[in-house]
Coordinates of C-alpha atoms in Angstrom, one line a residue:
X1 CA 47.2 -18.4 64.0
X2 CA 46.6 -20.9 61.6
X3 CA 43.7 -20.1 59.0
X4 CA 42.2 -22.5 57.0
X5 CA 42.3 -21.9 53.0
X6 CA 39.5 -21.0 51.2
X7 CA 38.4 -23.5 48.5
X8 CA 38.6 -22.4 45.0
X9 CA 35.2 -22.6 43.0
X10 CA 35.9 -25.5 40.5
X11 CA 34.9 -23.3 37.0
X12 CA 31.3 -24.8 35.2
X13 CA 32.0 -27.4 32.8
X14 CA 29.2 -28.6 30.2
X15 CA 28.3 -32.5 30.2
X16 CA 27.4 -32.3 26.9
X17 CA 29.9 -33.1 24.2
X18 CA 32.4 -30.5 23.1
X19 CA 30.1 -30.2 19.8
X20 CA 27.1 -30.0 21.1
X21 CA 28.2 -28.0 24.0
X22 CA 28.3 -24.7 21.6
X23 CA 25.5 -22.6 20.1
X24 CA 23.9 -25.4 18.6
X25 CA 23.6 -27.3 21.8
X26 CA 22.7 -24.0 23.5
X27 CA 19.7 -24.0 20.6
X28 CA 18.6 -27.4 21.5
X29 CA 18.4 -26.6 25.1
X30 CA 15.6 -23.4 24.2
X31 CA 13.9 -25.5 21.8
X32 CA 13.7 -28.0 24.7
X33 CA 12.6 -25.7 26.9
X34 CA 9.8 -24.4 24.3
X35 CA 8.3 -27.8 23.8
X36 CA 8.2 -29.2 27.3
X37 CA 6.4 -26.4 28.7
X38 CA 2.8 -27.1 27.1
X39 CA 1.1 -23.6 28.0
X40 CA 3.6 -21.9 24.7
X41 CA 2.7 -24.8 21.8
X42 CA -0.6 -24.3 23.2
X43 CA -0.5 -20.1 22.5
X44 CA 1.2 -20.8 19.2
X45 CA -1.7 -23.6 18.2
X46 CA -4.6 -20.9 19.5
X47 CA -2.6 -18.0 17.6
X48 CA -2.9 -20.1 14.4
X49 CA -6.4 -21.3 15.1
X50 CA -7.7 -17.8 15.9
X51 CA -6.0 -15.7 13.2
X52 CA -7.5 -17.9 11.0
X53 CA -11.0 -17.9 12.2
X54 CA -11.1 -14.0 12.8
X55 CA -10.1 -13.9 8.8
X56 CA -12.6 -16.0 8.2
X57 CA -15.3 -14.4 10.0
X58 CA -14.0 -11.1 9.0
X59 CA -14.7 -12.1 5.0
X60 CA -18.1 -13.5 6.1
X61 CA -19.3 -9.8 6.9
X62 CA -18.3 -8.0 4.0
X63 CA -19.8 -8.3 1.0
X64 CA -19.9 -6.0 -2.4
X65 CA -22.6 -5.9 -4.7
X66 CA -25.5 -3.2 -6.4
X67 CA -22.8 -0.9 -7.9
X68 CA -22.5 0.2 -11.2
X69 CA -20.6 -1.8 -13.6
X70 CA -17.1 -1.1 -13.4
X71 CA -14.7 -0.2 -16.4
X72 CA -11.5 -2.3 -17.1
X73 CA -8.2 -0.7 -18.5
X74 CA -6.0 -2.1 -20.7
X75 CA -4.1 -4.0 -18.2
X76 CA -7.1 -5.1 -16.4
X77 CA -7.3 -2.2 -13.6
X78 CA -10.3 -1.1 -12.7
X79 CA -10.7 2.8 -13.8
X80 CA -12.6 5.4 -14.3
X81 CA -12.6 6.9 -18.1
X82 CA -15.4 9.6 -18.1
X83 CA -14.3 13.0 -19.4
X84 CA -15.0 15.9 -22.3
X85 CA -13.8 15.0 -25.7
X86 CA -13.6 17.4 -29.2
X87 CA -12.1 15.3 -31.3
X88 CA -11.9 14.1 -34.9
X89 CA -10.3 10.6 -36.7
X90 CA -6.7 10.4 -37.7
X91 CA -5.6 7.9 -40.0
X92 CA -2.2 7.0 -39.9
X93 CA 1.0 9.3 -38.2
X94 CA 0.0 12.9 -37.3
X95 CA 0.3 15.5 -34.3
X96 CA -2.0 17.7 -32.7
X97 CA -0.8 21.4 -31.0
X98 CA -2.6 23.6 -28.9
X99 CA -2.0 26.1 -26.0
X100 CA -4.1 25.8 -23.0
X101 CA -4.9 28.5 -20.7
X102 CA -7.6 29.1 -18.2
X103 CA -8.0 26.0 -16.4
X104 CA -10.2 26.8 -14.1
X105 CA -13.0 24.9 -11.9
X106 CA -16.3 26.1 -13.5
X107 CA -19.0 25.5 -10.0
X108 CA -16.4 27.9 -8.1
X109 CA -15.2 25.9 -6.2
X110 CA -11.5 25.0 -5.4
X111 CA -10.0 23.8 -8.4
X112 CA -9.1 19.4 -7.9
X113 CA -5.5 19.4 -7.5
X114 CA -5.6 16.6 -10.6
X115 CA -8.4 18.3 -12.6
X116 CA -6.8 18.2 -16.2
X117 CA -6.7 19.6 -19.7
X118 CA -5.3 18.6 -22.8
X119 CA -4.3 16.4 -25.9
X120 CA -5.6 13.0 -25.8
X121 CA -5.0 10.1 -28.4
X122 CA -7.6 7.3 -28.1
X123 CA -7.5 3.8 -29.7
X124 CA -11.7 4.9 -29.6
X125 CA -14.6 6.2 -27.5
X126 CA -15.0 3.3 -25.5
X127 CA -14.7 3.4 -21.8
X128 CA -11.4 2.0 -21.2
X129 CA -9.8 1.6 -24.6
X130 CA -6.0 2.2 -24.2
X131 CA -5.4 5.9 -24.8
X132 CA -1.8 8.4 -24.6
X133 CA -2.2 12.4 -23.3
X134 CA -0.4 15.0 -22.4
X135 CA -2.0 17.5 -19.9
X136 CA -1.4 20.7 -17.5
X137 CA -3.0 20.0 -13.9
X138 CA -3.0 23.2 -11.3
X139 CA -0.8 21.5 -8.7
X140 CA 1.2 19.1 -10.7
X141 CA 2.3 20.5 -14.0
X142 CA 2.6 19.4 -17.1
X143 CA 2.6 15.5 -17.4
X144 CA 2.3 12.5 -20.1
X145 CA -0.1 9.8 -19.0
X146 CA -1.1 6.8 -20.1
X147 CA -3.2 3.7 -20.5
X148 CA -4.4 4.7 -16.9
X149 CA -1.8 3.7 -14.7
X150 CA 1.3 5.5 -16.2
X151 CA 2.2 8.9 -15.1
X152 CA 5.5 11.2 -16.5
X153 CA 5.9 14.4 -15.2
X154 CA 7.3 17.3 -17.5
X155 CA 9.9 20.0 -17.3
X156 CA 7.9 23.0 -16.8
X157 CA 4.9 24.0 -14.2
X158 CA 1.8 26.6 -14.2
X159 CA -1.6 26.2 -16.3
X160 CA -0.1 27.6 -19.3
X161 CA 1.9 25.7 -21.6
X162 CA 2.0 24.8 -25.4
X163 CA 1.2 21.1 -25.4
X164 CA 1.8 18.4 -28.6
X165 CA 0.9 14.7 -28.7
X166 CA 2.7 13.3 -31.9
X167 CA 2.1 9.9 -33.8
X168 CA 4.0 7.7 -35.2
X169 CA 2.6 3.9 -35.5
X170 CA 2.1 3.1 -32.2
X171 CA 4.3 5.3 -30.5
X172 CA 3.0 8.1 -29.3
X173 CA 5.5 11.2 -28.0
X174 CA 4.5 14.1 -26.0
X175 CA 6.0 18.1 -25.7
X176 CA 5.5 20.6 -24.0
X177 CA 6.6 24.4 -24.4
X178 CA 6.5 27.9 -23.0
X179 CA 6.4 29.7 -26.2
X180 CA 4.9 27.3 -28.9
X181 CA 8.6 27.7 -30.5
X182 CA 11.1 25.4 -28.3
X183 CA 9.8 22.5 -27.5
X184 CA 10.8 19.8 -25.0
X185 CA 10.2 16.4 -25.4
X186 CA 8.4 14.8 -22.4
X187 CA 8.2 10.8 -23.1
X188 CA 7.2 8.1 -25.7
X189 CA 4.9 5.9 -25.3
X190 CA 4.0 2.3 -27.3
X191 CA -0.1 1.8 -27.4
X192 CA 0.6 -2.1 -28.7
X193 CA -2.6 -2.7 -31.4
X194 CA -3.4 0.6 -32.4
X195 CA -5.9 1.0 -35.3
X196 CA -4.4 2.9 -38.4
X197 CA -7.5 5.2 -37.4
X198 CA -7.9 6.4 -34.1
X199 CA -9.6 9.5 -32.2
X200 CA -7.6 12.5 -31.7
X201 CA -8.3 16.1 -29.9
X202 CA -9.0 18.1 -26.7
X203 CA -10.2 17.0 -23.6
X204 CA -11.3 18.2 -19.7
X205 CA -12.0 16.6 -16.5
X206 CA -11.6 16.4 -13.0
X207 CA -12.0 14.6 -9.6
X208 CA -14.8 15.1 -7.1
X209 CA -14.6 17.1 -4.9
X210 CA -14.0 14.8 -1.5
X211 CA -14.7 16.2 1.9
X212 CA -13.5 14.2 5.1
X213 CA -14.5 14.4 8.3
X214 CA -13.1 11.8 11.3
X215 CA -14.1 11.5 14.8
X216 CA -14.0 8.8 17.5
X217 CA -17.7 8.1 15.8
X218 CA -16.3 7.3 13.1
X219 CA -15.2 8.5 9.7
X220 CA -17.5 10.3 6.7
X221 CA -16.8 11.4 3.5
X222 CA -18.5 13.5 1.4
X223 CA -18.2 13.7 -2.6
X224 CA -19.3 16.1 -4.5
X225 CA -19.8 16.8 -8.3
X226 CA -17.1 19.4 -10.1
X227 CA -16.5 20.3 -13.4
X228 CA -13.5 22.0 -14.8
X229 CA -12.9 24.7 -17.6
X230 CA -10.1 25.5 -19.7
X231 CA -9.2 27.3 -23.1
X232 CA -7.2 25.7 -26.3
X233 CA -5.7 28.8 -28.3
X234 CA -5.7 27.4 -32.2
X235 CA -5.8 23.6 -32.2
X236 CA -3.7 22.1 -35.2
X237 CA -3.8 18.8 -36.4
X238 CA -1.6 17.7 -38.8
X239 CA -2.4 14.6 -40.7
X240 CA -5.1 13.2 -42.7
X241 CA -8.6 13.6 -41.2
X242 CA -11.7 11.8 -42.7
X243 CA -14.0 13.8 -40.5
X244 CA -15.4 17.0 -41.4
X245 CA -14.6 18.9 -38.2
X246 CA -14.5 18.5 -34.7
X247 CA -17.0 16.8 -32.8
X248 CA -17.6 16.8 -28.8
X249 CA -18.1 13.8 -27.0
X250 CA -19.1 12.7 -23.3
X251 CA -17.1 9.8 -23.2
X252 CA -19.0 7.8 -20.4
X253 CA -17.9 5.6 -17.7
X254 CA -19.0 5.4 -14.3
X255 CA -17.4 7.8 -11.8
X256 CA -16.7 7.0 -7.8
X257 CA -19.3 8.1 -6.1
X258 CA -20.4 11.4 -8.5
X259 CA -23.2 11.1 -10.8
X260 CA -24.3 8.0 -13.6
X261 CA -23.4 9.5 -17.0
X262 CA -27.0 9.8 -17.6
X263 CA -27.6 12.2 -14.5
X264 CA -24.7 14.2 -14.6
X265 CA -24.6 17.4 -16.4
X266 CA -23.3 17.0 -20.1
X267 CA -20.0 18.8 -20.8
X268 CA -19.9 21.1 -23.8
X269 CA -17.7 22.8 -26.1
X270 CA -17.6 26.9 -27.3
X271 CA -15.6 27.8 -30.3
X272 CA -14.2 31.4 -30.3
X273 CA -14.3 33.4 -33.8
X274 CA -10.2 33.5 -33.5
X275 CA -11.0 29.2 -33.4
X276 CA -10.1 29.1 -29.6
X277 CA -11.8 25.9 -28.0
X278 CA -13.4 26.3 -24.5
X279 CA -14.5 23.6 -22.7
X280 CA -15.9 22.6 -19.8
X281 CA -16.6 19.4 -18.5
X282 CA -16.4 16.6 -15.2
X283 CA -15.3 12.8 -14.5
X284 CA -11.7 11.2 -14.4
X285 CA -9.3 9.8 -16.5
X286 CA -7.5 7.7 -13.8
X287 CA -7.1 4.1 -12.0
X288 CA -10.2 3.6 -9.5
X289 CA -9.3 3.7 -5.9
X290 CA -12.7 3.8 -4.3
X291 CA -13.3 -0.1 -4.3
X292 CA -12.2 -2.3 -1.0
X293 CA -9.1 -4.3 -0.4
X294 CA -9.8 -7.8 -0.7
X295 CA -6.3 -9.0 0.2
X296 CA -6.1 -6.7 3.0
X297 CA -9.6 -7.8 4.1
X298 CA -8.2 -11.7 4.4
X299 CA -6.2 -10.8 7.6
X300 CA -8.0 -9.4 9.7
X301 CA -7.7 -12.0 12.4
X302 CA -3.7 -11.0 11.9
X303 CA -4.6 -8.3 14.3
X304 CA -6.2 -10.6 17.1
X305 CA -3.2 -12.9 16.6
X306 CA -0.4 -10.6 17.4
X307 CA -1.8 -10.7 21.0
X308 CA -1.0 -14.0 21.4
X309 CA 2.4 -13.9 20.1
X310 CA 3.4 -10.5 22.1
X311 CA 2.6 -13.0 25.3
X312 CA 4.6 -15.9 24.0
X313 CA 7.3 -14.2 22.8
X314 CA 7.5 -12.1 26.2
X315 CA 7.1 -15.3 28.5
X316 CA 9.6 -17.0 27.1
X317 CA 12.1 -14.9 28.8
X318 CA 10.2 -13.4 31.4
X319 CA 9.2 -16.8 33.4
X320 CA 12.4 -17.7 33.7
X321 CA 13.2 -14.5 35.7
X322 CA 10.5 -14.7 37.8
X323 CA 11.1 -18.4 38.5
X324 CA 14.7 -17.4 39.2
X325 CA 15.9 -20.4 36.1
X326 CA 17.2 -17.3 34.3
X327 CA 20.6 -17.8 36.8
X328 CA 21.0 -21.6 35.9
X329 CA 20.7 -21.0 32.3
X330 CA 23.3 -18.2 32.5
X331 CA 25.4 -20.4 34.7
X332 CA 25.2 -23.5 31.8
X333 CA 26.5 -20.8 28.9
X334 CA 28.0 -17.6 30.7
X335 CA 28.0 -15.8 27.5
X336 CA 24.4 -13.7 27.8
X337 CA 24.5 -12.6 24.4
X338 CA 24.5 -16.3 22.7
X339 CA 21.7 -17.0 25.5
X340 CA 19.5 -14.0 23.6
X341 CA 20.6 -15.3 20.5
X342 CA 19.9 -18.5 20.9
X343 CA 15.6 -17.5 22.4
X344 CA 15.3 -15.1 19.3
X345 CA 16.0 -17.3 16.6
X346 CA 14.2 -20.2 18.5
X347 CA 11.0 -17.7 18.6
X348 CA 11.6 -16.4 14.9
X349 CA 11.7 -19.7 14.1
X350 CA 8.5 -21.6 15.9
X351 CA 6.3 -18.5 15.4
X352 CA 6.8 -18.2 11.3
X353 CA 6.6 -21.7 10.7
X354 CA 3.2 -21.5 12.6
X355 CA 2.2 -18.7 11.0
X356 CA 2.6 -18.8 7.3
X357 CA 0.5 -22.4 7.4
X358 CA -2.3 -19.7 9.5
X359 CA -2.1 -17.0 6.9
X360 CA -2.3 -19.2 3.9
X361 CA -5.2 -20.6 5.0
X362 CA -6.5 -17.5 6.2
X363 CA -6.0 -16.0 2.3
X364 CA -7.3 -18.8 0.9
X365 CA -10.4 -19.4 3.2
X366 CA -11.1 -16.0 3.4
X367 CA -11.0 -15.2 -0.4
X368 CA -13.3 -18.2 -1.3
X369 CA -15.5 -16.5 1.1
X370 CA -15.5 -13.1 -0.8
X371 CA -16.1 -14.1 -4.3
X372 CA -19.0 -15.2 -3.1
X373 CA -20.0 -12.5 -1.3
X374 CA -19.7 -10.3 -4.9
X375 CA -15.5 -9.5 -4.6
X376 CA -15.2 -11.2 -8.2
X377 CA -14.0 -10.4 -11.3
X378 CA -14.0 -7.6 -13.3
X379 CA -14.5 -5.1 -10.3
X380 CA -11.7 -7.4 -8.2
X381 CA -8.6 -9.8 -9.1
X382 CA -9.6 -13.3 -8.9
X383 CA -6.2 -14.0 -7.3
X384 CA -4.3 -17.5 -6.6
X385 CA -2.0 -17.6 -3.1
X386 CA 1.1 -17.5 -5.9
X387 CA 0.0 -14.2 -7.2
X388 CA 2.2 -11.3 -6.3
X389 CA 0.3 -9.5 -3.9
X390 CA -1.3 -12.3 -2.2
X391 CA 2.3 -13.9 -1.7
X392 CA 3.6 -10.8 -0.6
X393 CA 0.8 -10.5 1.5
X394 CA 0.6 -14.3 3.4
X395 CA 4.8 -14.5 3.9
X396 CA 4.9 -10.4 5.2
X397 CA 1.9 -11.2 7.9
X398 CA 3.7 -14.6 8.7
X399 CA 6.7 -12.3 8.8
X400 CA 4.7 -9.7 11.1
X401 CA 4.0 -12.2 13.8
X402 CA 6.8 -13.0 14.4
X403 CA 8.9 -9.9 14.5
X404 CA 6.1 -8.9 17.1
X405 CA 7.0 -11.9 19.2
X406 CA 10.8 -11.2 18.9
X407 CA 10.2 -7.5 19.8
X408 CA 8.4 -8.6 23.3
X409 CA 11.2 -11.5 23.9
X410 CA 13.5 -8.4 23.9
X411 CA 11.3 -6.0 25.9
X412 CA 10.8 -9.0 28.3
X413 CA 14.5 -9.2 28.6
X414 CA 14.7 -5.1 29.3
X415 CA 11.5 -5.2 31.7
X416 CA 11.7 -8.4 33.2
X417 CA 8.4 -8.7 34.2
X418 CA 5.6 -10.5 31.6
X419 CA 2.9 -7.6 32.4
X420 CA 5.5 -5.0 31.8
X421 CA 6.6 -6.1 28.7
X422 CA 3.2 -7.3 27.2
X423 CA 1.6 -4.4 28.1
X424 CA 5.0 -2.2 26.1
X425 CA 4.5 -4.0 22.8
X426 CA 0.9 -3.9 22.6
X427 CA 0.6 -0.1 23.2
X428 CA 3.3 0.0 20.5
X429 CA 1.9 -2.3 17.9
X430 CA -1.5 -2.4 18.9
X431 CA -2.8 0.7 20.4
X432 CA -1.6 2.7 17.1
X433 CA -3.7 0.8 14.9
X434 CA -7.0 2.1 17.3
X435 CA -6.1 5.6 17.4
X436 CA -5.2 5.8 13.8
X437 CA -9.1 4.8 13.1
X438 CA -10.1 8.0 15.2
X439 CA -7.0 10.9 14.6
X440 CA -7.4 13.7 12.0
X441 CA -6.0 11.8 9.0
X442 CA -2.3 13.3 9.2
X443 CA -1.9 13.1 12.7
X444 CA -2.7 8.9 12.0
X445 CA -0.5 8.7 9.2
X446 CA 2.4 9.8 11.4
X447 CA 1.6 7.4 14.3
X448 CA 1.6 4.2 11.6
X449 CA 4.9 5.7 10.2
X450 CA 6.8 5.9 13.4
X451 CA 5.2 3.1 15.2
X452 CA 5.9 -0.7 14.9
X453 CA 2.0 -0.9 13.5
X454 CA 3.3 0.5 10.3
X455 CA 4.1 -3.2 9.7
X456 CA 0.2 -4.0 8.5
X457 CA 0.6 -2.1 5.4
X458 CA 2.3 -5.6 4.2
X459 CA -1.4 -6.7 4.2
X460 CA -2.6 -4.4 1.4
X461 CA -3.1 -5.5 -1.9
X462 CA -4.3 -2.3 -3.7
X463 CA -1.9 0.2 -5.5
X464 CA -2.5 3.1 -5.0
X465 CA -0.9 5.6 -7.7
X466 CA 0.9 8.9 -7.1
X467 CA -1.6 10.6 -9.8
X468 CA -5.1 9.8 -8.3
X469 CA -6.0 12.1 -5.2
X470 CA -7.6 10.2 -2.4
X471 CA -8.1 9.8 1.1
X472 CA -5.5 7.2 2.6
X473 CA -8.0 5.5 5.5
X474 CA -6.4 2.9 7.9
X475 CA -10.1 1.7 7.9
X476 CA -10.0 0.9 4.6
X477 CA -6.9 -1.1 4.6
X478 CA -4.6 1.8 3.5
X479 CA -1.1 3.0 4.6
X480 CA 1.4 5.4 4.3
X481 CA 3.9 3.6 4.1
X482 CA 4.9 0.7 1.1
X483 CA 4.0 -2.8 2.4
X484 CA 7.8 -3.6 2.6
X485 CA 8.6 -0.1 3.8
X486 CA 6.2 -0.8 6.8
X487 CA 7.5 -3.8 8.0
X488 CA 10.7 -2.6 7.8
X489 CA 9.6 -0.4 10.4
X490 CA 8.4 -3.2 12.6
X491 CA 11.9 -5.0 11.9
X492 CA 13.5 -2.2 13.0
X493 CA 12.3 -2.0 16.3
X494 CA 12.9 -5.6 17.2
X495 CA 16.5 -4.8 15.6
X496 CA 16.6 -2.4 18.3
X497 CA 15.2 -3.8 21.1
X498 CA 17.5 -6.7 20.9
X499 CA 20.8 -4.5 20.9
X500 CA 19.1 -2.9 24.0
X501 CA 18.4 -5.9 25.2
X502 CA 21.4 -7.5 24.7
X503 CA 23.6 -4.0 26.3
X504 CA 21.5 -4.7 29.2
X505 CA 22.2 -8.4 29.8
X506 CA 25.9 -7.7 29.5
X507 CA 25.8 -4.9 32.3
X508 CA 24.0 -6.3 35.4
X509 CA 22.9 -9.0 37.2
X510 CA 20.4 -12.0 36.3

């Protein structure tokens, strides 16, 4: 029986030149395939268009104004400086020592985790004037703080502690001891342009208290005066003193939402006959954390934005499946893995070099906007797109949309289907952000750490400081997470995905 031989199947060769038959080739033929099919420019041109008009609109509805003025620190923070002062002059290099005990709230309530006590040297009694002190807090020990925004803690813990603030020029040192005997040397300090005289002595104050309830309705919080109390056993200043004895002070400055300095109720001092100083007073040494974001507030049509991209970047990959091209393209380059490759870094690459034009003109529109809507100077930054967080800010959202579009090119690779995968990225990037407006305030700080929406914390353009107690509000424009911590979250996931994706091509079928 005679049988007739099977033909062997002749092996693909490219057409293309040998050096444009590799990856490089294999990147033209995605770009090509990007540009020729008019419905994806179109998505990346409406992206752009929309993200900035969402931004702008967004600006065009907030506005600041009617306020109290603000105070400006040394570096040119907003803060508040309002607190209880006994002090006296010191001319020249000195120290002042003291034990504090009882610090206590003094309306019994809850004691503020950050109410303080302690030594304080002031350049004067102006709100804001650069100032060193050295402190006990109930939750947070002993710590040196100063000109607003610097925090060191100590050694030691409790409300009890022998406390000295030293000068020196215009370094100032601070100890602390358990037994007024051994003392431990927290940090120094340089207060550039101090006077040869400045104000030196005891001081009290403490947040308000802050109440915060969340619903689906929405989100209230409630502020409340405090005042705090606490003892100084035997104050002694060494150095020379011009003044005749110790005076007490309300230094004034305005407080987030507690009382002007004219309503609230005036601190006061009671001096012991053993010369033990009680005193009892309210406000904040501290930056200011209750005014708005305006660099966060810039982006909001980021959000709308990352729709479109989750469809392009998902489509990319999943129209050639359902149109069965997915087999020719794998047929032209066999290996599956350059294929994926080659789609990511042409998506990377179209969607942040449409986006970072979109967001820089999104900041910029958007902050011409607010200025005039009352986000000026002092109370806000007047910031140029060069400026640190405004950079950091336009290149990370840039950055954002377009991991999200590589995260659904690799979901549309593990799903195949453009529903599917659309509707898997937005529940993961998008849906967070809504639920995080309505959850009890730790149950939404988990979700935008774990979830790919921890990525908009690159957006904010506030720092917020380990010593200042306040309410982190996703509303507001705050995370959890660093802004280059959160979108290392995001990257992560599209790190992911494509492995997954990439495992998956190499094991089945097209």
């Amino acid at each position: 029986m005679t049988t007739t031989p099977t033909p062997s199947r002749t092996p693909y060769r490219s057409a293309l030149h040998p050096t444009r038959a590799g990856f490089p080739g294999l990147l033209r033929a995605e770009w090509t395939k990007f540009r020729t099919v008019r419905a994806w420019p179109l998505v990346l041109a409406v992206a752009a268009a929309v993200t900035v008009v969402i931004s702008q609109l967004g600006a065009a509805g907030s506005s600041f104004g009617g306020g109290p003025e603000v105070t400006v620190g040394p570096d040119g923070t907003v803060v508040t400086d309002a607190f209880h002062f006994t002090h006296r002059p010191l001319t020249g290099d000195g120290s002042l020592t003291a034990r504090v005990t009882g610090l206590r709230s003094a309306d019994g309530r809850d004691i503020e985790p950050w109410a303080k006590a302690g030594l304080m040297v002031k350049r004067s009694l102006d709100p804001g004037a650069p100032y060193a002190a050295v402190m006990t807090t109930p939750e947070h020990g002993v710590r040196m703080q100063w000109n607003f925004t610097h925090d060191t803690a100590g050694d030691g813990g409790g409300t009890a502690a022998w406390l000295r603030l030293t000068r020196s020029g215009d370094r100032l040192t601070g100890y602390e001891s358990g037994d007024g005997r051994t003392w431990h040397r927290i940090t120094e300090v340089r207060l550039d342009g101090l006077p040869r005289t400045v104000q030196v002595g005891l001081f009290v104050a403490t947040p308000a208290h802050q109440v915060l309830r969340r619903s689906f309705g929405g989100t209230t919080e409630v502020f409340g005066g405090g005042s705090v109390t606490a003892a100084f056993d035997g104050p002694a200043l060494r150095g020379t003193s011009t003044g005749a004895g110790w005076t007490s002070t309300d230094v004034g400055g305005p407080v987030p939402n507690g009382p002007t300095p004219a309503d609230a109720e005036p601190g006061r001092t009671r001096v012991s006959a053993t010369g033990t100083h009680t005193l009892t007073g309210r406000g904040d040494v501290a930056p200011d954390e209750s005014l708005g974001d305006p660099v966060q507030m810039s982006f909001q049509g980021v959000f709308v934005g990352v729709l479109f991209m989750v469809a392009l970047g998902a489509l990319f990959v999943t129209s050639e499946y359902k149109r069965g091209l997915i087999r020719t393209t794998f047929t032209a380059t066999p290996s599956r893995t350059r294929v994926l490759a080659a789609k990511t870094l042409v998506v990377t690459a179209v969607t942040f070099a449409v986006s970072l034009p979109a967001t820089a003109l999104s900041f910029t529109l958007a902050q011409s906007r607010l200025r005039t809507n009352g986000y000026r100077p002092p109370a806000f930054p007047d910031l140029s797109l060069l400026d640190t967080p405004a950079l950091r800010a336009v290149v990370g959202s840039a950055a954002l949309l377009s991991l999200v579009a590589v995260l659904a090119l690799a979901v549309g690779v593990l799903l195949r289907t453009s529903a599917g995968a659309i509707a898997a990225v937005v529940v993961l990037v998008v849906l967070p952000q809504i639920l995080a407006f309505a959850l009890p305030l730790p149950a939404a700080h988990w979700l935008l750490r774990l979830t790919p929406a921890a990525a908009f914390a690159i957006q904010q353009g506030v720092t917020y400081y380990p010593q200042v107690e306040h309410n982190c509000l996703p509303e507001s424009g705050c995370y959890p997470m660093t802004p280059w911590g959160g979108l290392s979250v995001l990257a992560a996931y599209a790190g992911l995905a494509l492995l997954l994706a990439a495992w998956r091509l190499r094991g089945r079928d097209a």
